[in-house]
């Protein structure tokens, strides 16, 4: 097994942004890759995003790590999703079980794929704190390498049990909703605050806020804009925020 850490880096999410719009996908993925983003996250649940992402990557595929998901109520449907992903991406580096859907059953065949080297890492995801106890139970089996959970200055429930558990079990952490589905970036603090934080945009401040928690590996903001994908990617390098800078971000996000 390779090293646990995936980051700290900025990746690219694909929920609700380009769906089946391959032209937008191509522009956004090209912008993200040019800025150094290397991990893309998708799911069969994202309305055609996997197919557009596959088409957008084509000749750039070796530069990207593909993280996607199995979202199915039974094994046959899950395996069908996987076979389509292999057609689109060649292979899947990080395969996650979306929203814990039928996770015990899916995990058995996915572990065989990992053991045979077809998949590098297996993960589990959930967006709701109501499901975090079951996510913790899944992690305690020690059969997962990665967990994907929500984290931003106003959604911090994962700090209570899941982040400490992931660190204890050496499970890599992917953060969904780092910009609160866009709600946190509707207004930006004044430029003097961004200067104090050493960033150019408020989105970068929020992404660096999450990456400055050393238990976090990867944040995956989604966008329909190639320019934003590029500027978001720039948040994934040090210097990381200290406690004071993180508090400043929290104050303005509240
Ligand atoms: N939401 C969930 O429940 C969920 C669940 C599982 C997995 N995920 C994964 O996590 C990824 C990220 O979560 P998310 O997409 O829900 O929310 P998010 O990344 O927190 O926010 C996305 C929104 O932020 C806006 N945005 C992005 N960069 C910006 C910038 N630099 N300046 C201003 N606005 C910006 C985008 O609008 P524009 O398009 O206009 O830029 C988009 O509406 C998903 O795409 C998916 O891959 C999400």
PDB file of C-alpha atoms and ligand atoms in Angstrom:
ATOM      1  CA  UNK A   1       0.000   0.000   0.000  1.00  0.00           C
ATOM      2  CA  UNK A   2       1.275   3.422  -0.927  1.00  0.00           C
ATOM      3  CA  UNK A   3       1.687   6.246   1.529  1.00  0.00           C
ATOM      4  CA  UNK A   4      -1.578   7.357   3.152  1.00  0.00           C
ATOM      5  CA  UNK A   5      -1.244  11.080   2.417  1.00  0.00           C
ATOM      6  CA  UNK A   6      -2.858  12.457  -0.716  1.00  0.00           C
ATOM      7  CA  UNK A   7      -1.984  16.041   0.021  1.00  0.00           C
ATOM      8  CA  UNK A   8      -2.438  18.614   1.354  1.00  0.00           C
ATOM      9  CA  UNK A   9      -3.739  19.704  -2.067  1.00  0.00           C
ATOM     10  CA  UNK A  10      -6.733  21.164  -3.874  1.00  0.00           C
ATOM     11  CA  UNK A  11      -8.676  18.860  -6.201  1.00  0.00           C
ATOM     12  CA  UNK A  12     -11.790  19.429  -8.292  1.00  0.00           C
ATOM     13  CA  UNK A  13     -15.359  18.379  -7.434  1.00  0.00           C
ATOM     14  CA  UNK A  14     -17.961  17.781 -10.137  1.00  0.00           C
ATOM     15  CA  UNK A  15     -21.351  17.800  -8.425  1.00  0.00           C
ATOM     16  CA  UNK A  16     -23.864  20.168  -9.983  1.00  0.00           C
ATOM     17  CA  UNK A  17     -21.331  21.929 -12.174  1.00  0.00           C
ATOM     18  CA  UNK A  18     -20.986  20.406 -15.628  1.00  0.00           C
ATOM     19  CA  UNK A  19     -23.206  17.303 -15.615  1.00  0.00           C
ATOM     20  CA  UNK A  20     -23.402  16.161 -19.243  1.00  0.00           C
ATOM     21  CA  UNK A  21     -21.936  19.415 -20.605  1.00  0.00           C
ATOM     22  CA  UNK A  22     -18.663  18.091 -22.026  1.00  0.00           C
ATOM     23  CA  UNK A  23     -17.543  21.506 -23.321  1.00  0.00           C
ATOM     24  CA  UNK A  24     -17.721  23.115 -19.872  1.00  0.00           C
ATOM     25  CA  UNK A  25     -16.085  20.041 -18.366  1.00  0.00           C
ATOM     26  CA  UNK A  26     -13.202  20.299 -20.824  1.00  0.00           C
ATOM     27  CA  UNK A  27     -12.638  23.996 -20.062  1.00  0.00           C
ATOM     28  CA  UNK A  28     -12.801  23.543 -16.279  1.00  0.00           C
ATOM     29  CA  UNK A  29     -10.604  20.436 -16.224  1.00  0.00           C
ATOM     30  CA  UNK A  30      -8.042  22.078 -18.520  1.00  0.00           C
ATOM     31  CA  UNK A  31      -7.942  25.169 -16.262  1.00  0.00           C
ATOM     32  CA  UNK A  32      -7.579  23.031 -13.146  1.00  0.00           C
ATOM     33  CA  UNK A  33      -4.811  20.833 -14.584  1.00  0.00           C
ATOM     34  CA  UNK A  34      -2.898  23.853 -15.882  1.00  0.00           C
ATOM     35  CA  UNK A  35      -2.920  25.270 -12.345  1.00  0.00           C
ATOM     36  CA  UNK A  36      -1.545  22.061 -10.872  1.00  0.00           C
ATOM     37  CA  UNK A  37      -4.753  20.390  -9.674  1.00  0.00           C
ATOM     38  CA  UNK A  38      -4.278  16.635  -9.907  1.00  0.00           C
ATOM     39  CA  UNK A  39      -7.316  14.967  -8.300  1.00  0.00           C
ATOM     40  CA  UNK A  40     -10.843  14.992  -9.729  1.00  0.00           C
ATOM     41  CA  UNK A  41     -13.866  13.679  -7.808  1.00  0.00           C
ATOM     42  CA  UNK A  42     -17.099  12.442  -9.353  1.00  0.00           C
ATOM     43  CA  UNK A  43     -19.971   9.991  -8.899  1.00  0.00           C
ATOM     44  CA  UNK A  44     -22.648   8.149 -10.875  1.00  0.00           C
ATOM     45  CA  UNK A  45     -25.039  10.395  -8.934  1.00  0.00           C
ATOM     46  CA  UNK A  46     -23.755  13.577 -10.649  1.00  0.00           C
ATOM     47  CA  UNK A  47     -25.938  13.487 -13.772  1.00  0.00           C
ATOM     48  CA  UNK A  48     -23.485  12.663 -16.548  1.00  0.00           C
ATOM     49  CA  UNK A  49     -20.439  14.264 -14.892  1.00  0.00           C
ATOM     50  CA  UNK A  50     -18.370  11.060 -15.076  1.00  0.00           C
ATOM     51  CA  UNK A  51     -18.819  10.761 -18.850  1.00  0.00           C
ATOM     52  CA  UNK A  52     -17.991  14.465 -19.384  1.00  0.00           C
ATOM     53  CA  UNK A  53     -14.995  14.176 -17.092  1.00  0.00           C
ATOM     54  CA  UNK A  54     -13.713  11.114 -18.972  1.00  0.00           C
ATOM     55  CA  UNK A  55     -14.077  12.988 -22.290  1.00  0.00           C
ATOM     56  CA  UNK A  56     -12.426  16.094 -20.796  1.00  0.00           C
ATOM     57  CA  UNK A  57      -9.409  14.150 -19.557  1.00  0.00           C
ATOM     58  CA  UNK A  58      -8.628  12.032 -22.654  1.00  0.00           C
ATOM     59  CA  UNK A  59      -4.957  12.813 -23.493  1.00  0.00           C
ATOM     60  CA  UNK A  60      -4.405  14.437 -20.057  1.00  0.00           C
ATOM     61  CA  UNK A  61      -5.553  11.304 -18.204  1.00  0.00           C
ATOM     62  CA  UNK A  62      -2.069  10.312 -16.938  1.00  0.00           C
ATOM     63  CA  UNK A  63      -1.824  13.675 -15.129  1.00  0.00           C
ATOM     64  CA  UNK A  64      -4.973  13.088 -13.065  1.00  0.00           C
ATOM     65  CA  UNK A  65      -5.932  10.918 -10.131  1.00  0.00           C
ATOM     66  CA  UNK A  66      -9.568   9.908 -10.583  1.00  0.00           C
ATOM     67  CA  UNK A  67     -11.667   9.599  -7.438  1.00  0.00           C
ATOM     68  CA  UNK A  68     -15.206   8.466  -8.104  1.00  0.00           C
ATOM     69  CA  UNK A  69     -17.917   6.478  -6.379  1.00  0.00           C
ATOM     70  CA  UNK A  70     -20.185   3.474  -6.415  1.00  0.00           C
ATOM     71  CA  UNK A  71     -23.750   4.538  -5.635  1.00  0.00           C
ATOM     72  CA  UNK A  72     -25.929   1.483  -5.940  1.00  0.00           C
ATOM     73  CA  UNK A  73     -28.392  -0.533  -3.921  1.00  0.00           C
ATOM     74  CA  UNK A  74     -26.979  -3.904  -4.977  1.00  0.00           C
ATOM     75  CA  UNK A  75     -23.725  -5.462  -6.141  1.00  0.00           C
ATOM     76  CA  UNK A  76     -24.802  -6.038  -9.761  1.00  0.00           C
ATOM     77  CA  UNK A  77     -25.650  -2.349 -10.201  1.00  0.00           C
ATOM     78  CA  UNK A  78     -22.437  -1.314  -8.434  1.00  0.00           C
ATOM     79  CA  UNK A  79     -20.325  -3.502 -10.721  1.00  0.00           C
ATOM     80  CA  UNK A  80     -22.108  -2.102 -13.773  1.00  0.00           C
ATOM     81  CA  UNK A  81     -21.188   1.422 -12.596  1.00  0.00           C
ATOM     82  CA  UNK A  82     -17.589   0.323 -12.124  1.00  0.00           C
ATOM     83  CA  UNK A  83     -17.358  -1.171 -15.621  1.00  0.00           C
ATOM     84  CA  UNK A  84     -18.609   2.076 -17.132  1.00  0.00           C
ATOM     85  CA  UNK A  85     -16.013   3.997 -15.090  1.00  0.00           C
ATOM     86  CA  UNK A  86     -13.267   1.760 -16.442  1.00  0.00           C
ATOM     87  CA  UNK A  87     -14.474   2.575 -19.968  1.00  0.00           C
ATOM     88  CA  UNK A  88     -14.439   6.329 -19.257  1.00  0.00           C
ATOM     89  CA  UNK A  89     -11.242   6.552 -17.202  1.00  0.00           C
ATOM     90  CA  UNK A  90      -9.203   3.438 -18.041  1.00  0.00           C
ATOM     91  CA  UNK A  91      -8.967   2.782 -14.309  1.00  0.00           C
ATOM     92  CA  UNK A  92     -10.116   4.364 -11.057  1.00  0.00           C
ATOM     93  CA  UNK A  93      -7.458   5.353  -8.538  1.00  0.00           C
ATOM     94  CA  UNK A  94      -9.781   6.114  -5.591  1.00  0.00           C
ATOM     95  CA  UNK A  95     -13.105   4.265  -5.495  1.00  0.00           C
ATOM     96  CA  UNK A  96     -15.495   5.428  -2.796  1.00  0.00           C
ATOM     97  CA  UNK A  97     -18.812   4.034  -1.595  1.00  0.00           C
ATOM     98  CA  UNK A  98     -21.196   6.950  -1.944  1.00  0.00           C
ATOM     99  CA  UNK A  99     -23.388   7.770   1.079  1.00  0.00           C
ATOM    100  CA  UNK A 100     -22.615   4.334   2.571  1.00  0.00           C
ATOM    101  CA  UNK A 101     -24.967   2.769  -0.013  1.00  0.00           C
ATOM    102  CA  UNK A 102     -25.015  -1.018   0.555  1.00  0.00           C
ATOM    103  CA  UNK A 103     -21.438  -0.627   1.777  1.00  0.00           C
ATOM    104  CA  UNK A 104     -20.811  -4.063   3.271  1.00  0.00           C
ATOM    105  CA  UNK A 105     -21.810  -5.825   0.048  1.00  0.00           C
ATOM    106  CA  UNK A 106     -19.949  -3.419  -2.270  1.00  0.00           C
ATOM    107  CA  UNK A 107     -16.814  -3.541  -0.132  1.00  0.00           C
ATOM    108  CA  UNK A 108     -16.260  -7.264  -0.695  1.00  0.00           C
ATOM    109  CA  UNK A 109     -15.865  -7.083  -4.471  1.00  0.00           C
ATOM    110  CA  UNK A 110     -14.115  -3.705  -4.309  1.00  0.00           C
ATOM    111  CA  UNK A 111     -11.484  -5.203  -1.999  1.00  0.00           C
ATOM    112  CA  UNK A 112     -10.800  -7.839  -4.646  1.00  0.00           C
ATOM    113  CA  UNK A 113     -10.309  -5.067  -7.238  1.00  0.00           C
ATOM    114  CA  UNK A 114      -7.864  -3.346  -4.876  1.00  0.00           C
ATOM    115  CA  UNK A 115      -6.019  -6.590  -4.097  1.00  0.00           C
ATOM    116  CA  UNK A 116      -5.601  -7.220  -7.839  1.00  0.00           C
ATOM    117  CA  UNK A 117      -4.198  -3.704  -8.309  1.00  0.00           C
ATOM    118  CA  UNK A 118      -7.075  -2.377 -10.422  1.00  0.00           C
ATOM    119  CA  UNK A 119      -7.967   0.267  -7.821  1.00  0.00           C
ATOM    120  CA  UNK A 120      -5.411   2.003  -5.561  1.00  0.00           C
ATOM    121  CA  UNK A 121      -7.567   3.096  -2.623  1.00  0.00           C
ATOM    122  CA  UNK A 122     -11.051   2.446  -1.276  1.00  0.00           C
ATOM    123  CA  UNK A 123     -13.106   5.111   0.450  1.00  0.00           C
ATOM    124  CA  UNK A 124     -16.449   5.789   2.021  1.00  0.00           C
ATOM    125  CA  UNK A 125     -18.420   9.050   1.942  1.00  0.00           C
ATOM    126  CA  UNK A 126     -21.377  10.720   3.594  1.00  0.00           C
ATOM    127  CA  UNK A 127     -22.610  14.294   3.632  1.00  0.00           C
ATOM    128  CA  UNK A 128     -24.836  14.094   6.723  1.00  0.00           C
ATOM    129  CA  UNK A 129     -23.739  14.176  10.381  1.00  0.00           C
ATOM    130  CA  UNK A 130     -26.672  11.810  11.063  1.00  0.00           C
ATOM    131  CA  UNK A 131     -24.677   9.122   9.251  1.00  0.00           C
ATOM    132  CA  UNK A 132     -21.301   9.848  10.873  1.00  0.00           C
ATOM    133  CA  UNK A 133     -21.676   7.090  13.465  1.00  0.00           C
ATOM    134  CA  UNK A 134     -22.049   4.539  10.671  1.00  0.00           C
ATOM    135  CA  UNK A 135     -19.134   6.111   8.769  1.00  0.00           C
ATOM    136  CA  UNK A 136     -17.046   5.658  11.938  1.00  0.00           C
ATOM    137  CA  UNK A 137     -18.187   2.035  12.184  1.00  0.00           C
ATOM    138  CA  UNK A 138     -17.123   1.483   8.558  1.00  0.00           C
ATOM    139  CA  UNK A 139     -13.691   3.075   9.201  1.00  0.00           C
ATOM    140  CA  UNK A 140     -13.152   0.932  12.300  1.00  0.00           C
ATOM    141  CA  UNK A 141     -13.220  -2.168  10.091  1.00  0.00           C
ATOM    142  CA  UNK A 142      -9.830  -0.860   8.831  1.00  0.00           C
ATOM    143  CA  UNK A 143     -10.860  -1.854   5.305  1.00  0.00           C
ATOM    144  CA  UNK A 144     -10.940   1.734   3.981  1.00  0.00           C
ATOM    145  CA  UNK A 145      -8.020   3.968   2.985  1.00  0.00           C
ATOM    146  CA  UNK A 146      -9.993   7.176   2.483  1.00  0.00           C
ATOM    147  CA  UNK A 147     -13.007   8.980   3.944  1.00  0.00           C
ATOM    148  CA  UNK A 148     -14.867  11.863   2.290  1.00  0.00           C
ATOM    149  CA  UNK A 149     -16.777  14.205   4.604  1.00  0.00           C
ATOM    150  CA  UNK A 150     -18.043  17.805   4.761  1.00  0.00           C
ATOM    151  CA  UNK A 151     -15.895  20.436   6.481  1.00  0.00           C
ATOM    152  CA  UNK A 152     -15.915  24.230   6.338  1.00  0.00           C
ATOM    153  CA  UNK A 153     -16.000  26.954   9.023  1.00  0.00           C
ATOM    154  CA  UNK A 154     -19.736  26.578   9.522  1.00  0.00           C
ATOM    155  CA  UNK A 155     -19.999  22.790   9.118  1.00  0.00           C
ATOM    156  CA  UNK A 156     -17.619  21.306  11.642  1.00  0.00           C
ATOM    157  CA  UNK A 157     -19.391  18.181  12.961  1.00  0.00           C
ATOM    158  CA  UNK A 158     -16.737  15.943  11.384  1.00  0.00           C
ATOM    159  CA  UNK A 159     -14.141  17.433  13.758  1.00  0.00           C
ATOM    160  CA  UNK A 160     -15.819  15.710  16.692  1.00  0.00           C
ATOM    161  CA  UNK A 161     -15.270  12.037  15.890  1.00  0.00           C
ATOM    162  CA  UNK A 162     -14.392  11.409  12.256  1.00  0.00           C
ATOM    163  CA  UNK A 163     -11.254  13.533  11.871  1.00  0.00           C
ATOM    164  CA  UNK A 164      -9.615  12.172  15.046  1.00  0.00           C
ATOM    165  CA  UNK A 165     -10.593   8.638  14.036  1.00  0.00           C
ATOM    166  CA  UNK A 166      -9.208   9.071  10.512  1.00  0.00           C
ATOM    167  CA  UNK A 167      -5.919  10.319  11.965  1.00  0.00           C
ATOM    168  CA  UNK A 168      -5.783   7.426  14.449  1.00  0.00           C
ATOM    169  CA  UNK A 169      -6.480   4.822  11.750  1.00  0.00           C
ATOM    170  CA  UNK A 170      -4.251   6.490   9.141  1.00  0.00           C
ATOM    171  CA  UNK A 171      -7.157   7.077   6.773  1.00  0.00           C
ATOM    172  CA  UNK A 172      -6.788   9.905   4.226  1.00  0.00           C
ATOM    173  CA  UNK A 173      -9.408  12.676   4.385  1.00  0.00           C
ATOM    174  CA  UNK A 174     -11.130  14.265   1.379  1.00  0.00           C
ATOM    175  CA  UNK A 175     -13.242  17.335   2.202  1.00  0.00           C
ATOM    176  CA  UNK A 176     -16.480  17.887   0.278  1.00  0.00           C
ATOM    177  CA  UNK A 177     -18.370  21.224   0.366  1.00  0.00           C
ATOM    178  CA  UNK A 178     -15.300  23.294   1.341  1.00  0.00           C
ATOM    179  CA  UNK A 179     -17.136  26.420   0.120  1.00  0.00           C
ATOM    180  CA  UNK A 180     -20.468  25.431   1.713  1.00  0.00           C
ATOM    181  CA  UNK A 181     -21.920  24.639  -1.741  1.00  0.00           C
ATOM    182  CA  UNK A 182     -21.106  28.241  -2.732  1.00  0.00           C
ATOM    183  CA  UNK A 183     -22.984  29.890   0.151  1.00  0.00           C
ATOM    184  CA  UNK A 184     -19.755  30.862   1.941  1.00  0.00           C
ATOM    185  CA  UNK A 185     -18.343  32.698  -1.081  1.00  0.00           C
ATOM    186  CA  UNK A 186     -21.365  34.866  -1.803  1.00  0.00           C
ATOM    187  CA  UNK A 187     -19.697  37.688   0.127  1.00  0.00           C
ATOM    188  CA  UNK A 188     -16.011  38.330   0.631  1.00  0.00           C
ATOM    189  CA  UNK A 189     -14.341  40.157   3.531  1.00  0.00           C
ATOM    190  CA  UNK A 190     -12.466  43.360   2.606  1.00  0.00           C
ATOM    191  CA  UNK A 191      -9.129  43.148   0.736  1.00  0.00           C
ATOM    192  CA  UNK A 192      -7.234  44.034   3.938  1.00  0.00           C
ATOM    193  CA  UNK A 193      -8.360  40.722   5.463  1.00  0.00           C
ATOM    194  CA  UNK A 194      -7.304  38.757   2.379  1.00  0.00           C
ATOM    195  CA  UNK A 195      -3.925  40.533   2.536  1.00  0.00           C
ATOM    196  CA  UNK A 196      -3.556  39.571   6.184  1.00  0.00           C
ATOM    197  CA  UNK A 197      -4.236  35.963   5.195  1.00  0.00           C
ATOM    198  CA  UNK A 198      -1.855  36.103   2.236  1.00  0.00           C
ATOM    199  CA  UNK A 199      -4.486  35.029  -0.321  1.00  0.00           C
ATOM    200  CA  UNK A 200      -6.014  36.642  -3.386  1.00  0.00           C
ATOM    201  CA  UNK A 201      -9.591  35.410  -3.022  1.00  0.00           C
ATOM    202  CA  UNK A 202     -11.973  34.510  -0.209  1.00  0.00           C
ATOM    203  CA  UNK A 203     -12.421  31.060  -1.778  1.00  0.00           C
ATOM    204  CA  UNK A 204      -8.674  30.487  -1.395  1.00  0.00           C
ATOM    205  CA  UNK A 205      -8.932  31.495   2.276  1.00  0.00           C
ATOM    206  CA  UNK A 206     -11.677  28.929   2.888  1.00  0.00           C
ATOM    207  CA  UNK A 207      -9.803  26.170   1.062  1.00  0.00           C
ATOM    208  CA  UNK A 208      -6.586  26.906   2.935  1.00  0.00           C
ATOM    209  CA  UNK A 209      -8.550  26.986   6.191  1.00  0.00           C
ATOM    210  CA  UNK A 210      -9.503  23.323   5.662  1.00  0.00           C
ATOM    211  CA  UNK A 211      -6.067  22.257   4.399  1.00  0.00           C
ATOM    212  CA  UNK A 212      -4.418  23.873   7.413  1.00  0.00           C
ATOM    213  CA  UNK A 213      -5.959  21.147   9.588  1.00  0.00           C
ATOM    214  CA  UNK A 214      -3.182  18.592   9.365  1.00  0.00           C
ATOM    215  CA  UNK A 215      -5.680  15.723   9.374  1.00  0.00           C
ATOM    216  CA  UNK A 216      -7.060  16.922   6.006  1.00  0.00           C
ATOM    217  CA  UNK A 217      -5.493  15.760   2.733  1.00  0.00           C
ATOM    218  CA  UNK A 218      -7.630  17.106  -0.047  1.00  0.00           C
ATOM    219  CA  UNK A 219     -10.379  19.694  -0.632  1.00  0.00           C
ATOM    220  CA  UNK A 220     -12.488  19.338  -3.778  1.00  0.00           C
ATOM    221  CA  UNK A 221     -14.267  22.610  -4.624  1.00  0.00           C
ATOM    222  CA  UNK A 222     -16.549  22.446  -7.665  1.00  0.00           C
ATOM    223  CA  UNK A 223     -16.960  25.232 -10.228  1.00  0.00           C
ATOM    224  CA  UNK A 224     -18.263  25.855 -13.730  1.00  0.00           C
ATOM    225  CA  UNK A 225     -15.487  28.406 -14.298  1.00  0.00           C
ATOM    226  CA  UNK A 226     -12.037  27.510 -15.646  1.00  0.00           C
ATOM    227  CA  UNK A 227     -10.607  30.671 -14.055  1.00  0.00           C
ATOM    228  CA  UNK A 228     -11.993  29.811 -10.628  1.00  0.00           C
ATOM    229  CA  UNK A 229     -10.749  26.223 -10.939  1.00  0.00           C
ATOM    230  CA  UNK A 230      -7.270  27.630 -11.542  1.00  0.00           C
ATOM    231  CA  UNK A 231      -7.368  30.188  -8.728  1.00  0.00           C
ATOM    232  CA  UNK A 232      -8.820  27.605  -6.311  1.00  0.00           C
ATOM    233  CA  UNK A 233      -5.927  25.236  -7.107  1.00  0.00           C
ATOM    234  CA  UNK A 234      -3.475  27.943  -6.044  1.00  0.00           C
ATOM    235  CA  UNK A 235      -4.732  27.648  -2.440  1.00  0.00           C
ATOM    236  CA  UNK A 236      -3.108  24.235  -2.109  1.00  0.00           C
ATOM    237  CA  UNK A 237       0.374  25.326  -1.159  1.00  0.00           C
ATOM    238  CA  UNK A 238       1.988  26.587   2.040  1.00  0.00           C
ATOM    239  CA  UNK A 239       2.274  28.635   4.148  1.00  0.00           C
ATOM    240  CA  UNK A 240      -0.632  27.005   5.989  1.00  0.00           C
ATOM    241  CA  UNK A 241      -2.725  29.092   8.355  1.00  0.00           C
ATOM    242  CA  UNK A 242      -1.870  29.229  12.032  1.00  0.00           C
ATOM    243  CA  UNK A 243      -4.556  29.192  14.739  1.00  0.00           C
ATOM    244  CA  UNK A 244      -5.012  32.972  14.619  1.00  0.00           C
ATOM    245  CA  UNK A 245      -5.470  33.011  10.853  1.00  0.00           C
ATOM    246  CA  UNK A 246      -7.941  30.137  11.030  1.00  0.00           C
ATOM    247  CA  UNK A 247      -9.935  32.053  13.664  1.00  0.00           C
ATOM    248  CA  UNK A 248      -9.980  35.105  11.423  1.00  0.00           C
ATOM    249  CA  UNK A 249     -11.480  33.037   8.585  1.00  0.00           C
ATOM    250  CA  UNK A 250     -14.039  31.561  11.003  1.00  0.00           C
ATOM    251  CA  UNK A 251     -15.075  35.051  12.149  1.00  0.00           C
ATOM    252  CA  UNK A 252     -15.784  36.256   8.629  1.00  0.00           C
ATOM    253  CA  UNK A 253     -17.481  33.018   7.580  1.00  0.00           C
ATOM    254  CA  UNK A 254     -19.879  33.070  10.519  1.00  0.00           C
TER     255      UNK A 254
HETATM  256  N1  LIG B   1     -22.630  18.642  -1.622  1.00  0.00           N
HETATM  257  C1  LIG B   1     -22.599  17.375  -1.260  1.00  0.00           C
HETATM  258  O1  LIG B   1     -23.464  16.878  -0.500  1.00  0.00           O
HETATM  259  C2  LIG B   1     -21.534  16.469  -1.736  1.00  0.00           C
HETATM  260  C3  LIG B   1     -21.685  15.190  -1.401  1.00  0.00           C
HETATM  261  C4  LIG B   1     -20.708  14.321  -1.752  1.00  0.00           C
HETATM  262  C5  LIG B   1     -19.614  14.742  -2.454  1.00  0.00           C
HETATM  263  N2  LIG B   1     -19.474  15.997  -2.838  1.00  0.00           N
HETATM  264  C6  LIG B   1     -18.265  16.360  -3.620  1.00  0.00           C
HETATM  265  O2  LIG B   1     -17.665  17.536  -3.081  1.00  0.00           O
HETATM  266  C7  LIG B   1     -17.551  18.507  -4.116  1.00  0.00           C
HETATM  267  C8  LIG B   1     -17.592  19.895  -3.545  1.00  0.00           C
HETATM  268  O3  LIG B   1     -18.821  20.166  -2.899  1.00  0.00           O
HETATM  269  P1  LIG B   1     -19.956  21.060  -3.544  1.00  0.00           P
HETATM  270  O4  LIG B   1     -19.810  21.060  -5.025  1.00  0.00           O
HETATM  271  O5  LIG B   1     -21.239  20.608  -2.992  1.00  0.00           O
HETATM  272  O6  LIG B   1     -19.712  22.514  -2.953  1.00  0.00           O
HETATM  273  P2  LIG B   1     -18.483  23.551  -2.890  1.00  0.00           P
HETATM  274  O7  LIG B   1     -17.330  23.058  -3.655  1.00  0.00           O
HETATM  275  O8  LIG B   1     -18.348  23.894  -1.461  1.00  0.00           O
HETATM  276  O9  LIG B   1     -19.114  24.825  -3.625  1.00  0.00           O
HETATM  277  C9  LIG B   1     -19.345  24.817  -5.001  1.00  0.00           C
HETATM  278  C10 LIG B   1     -19.877  26.188  -5.392  1.00  0.00           C
HETATM  279  O10 LIG B   1     -18.883  27.178  -5.120  1.00  0.00           O
HETATM  280  C11 LIG B   1     -18.780  28.079  -6.211  1.00  0.00           C
HETATM  281  N3  LIG B   1     -17.355  28.418  -6.360  1.00  0.00           N
HETATM  282  C12 LIG B   1     -16.313  27.596  -6.587  1.00  0.00           C
HETATM  283  N4  LIG B   1     -15.152  28.270  -6.627  1.00  0.00           N
HETATM  284  C13 LIG B   1     -15.466  29.571  -6.440  1.00  0.00           C
HETATM  285  C14 LIG B   1     -14.693  30.764  -6.383  1.00  0.00           C
HETATM  286  N5  LIG B   1     -13.358  30.747  -6.522  1.00  0.00           N
HETATM  287  N6  LIG B   1     -15.349  31.933  -6.162  1.00  0.00           N
HETATM  288  C15 LIG B   1     -16.690  31.963  -6.005  1.00  0.00           C
HETATM  289  N7  LIG B   1     -17.476  30.870  -6.046  1.00  0.00           N
HETATM  290  C16 LIG B   1     -16.869  29.681  -6.272  1.00  0.00           C
HETATM  291  C17 LIG B   1     -19.286  27.334  -7.416  1.00  0.00           C
HETATM  292  O11 LIG B   1     -19.981  28.228  -8.263  1.00  0.00           O
HETATM  293  P3  LIG B   1     -19.452  28.516  -9.779  1.00  0.00           P
HETATM  294  O12 LIG B   1     -19.711  27.291 -10.558  1.00  0.00           O
HETATM  295  O13 LIG B   1     -20.324  29.671 -10.193  1.00  0.00           O
HETATM  296  O14 LIG B   1     -18.001  28.879  -9.661  1.00  0.00           O
HETATM  297  C18 LIG B   1     -20.246  26.304  -6.837  1.00  0.00           C
HETATM  298  O15 LIG B   1     -21.565  26.787  -6.859  1.00  0.00           O
HETATM  299  C19 LIG B   1     -18.703  18.140  -5.041  1.00  0.00           C
HETATM  300  O16 LIG B   1     -18.609  18.769  -6.296  1.00  0.00           O
HETATM  301  C20 LIG B   1     -18.567  16.672  -5.076  1.00  0.00           C
HETATM  302  O17 LIG B   1     -17.508  16.283  -5.946  1.00  0.00           O
HETATM  303  C21 LIG B   1     -20.418  16.885  -2.479  1.00  0.00           C
END
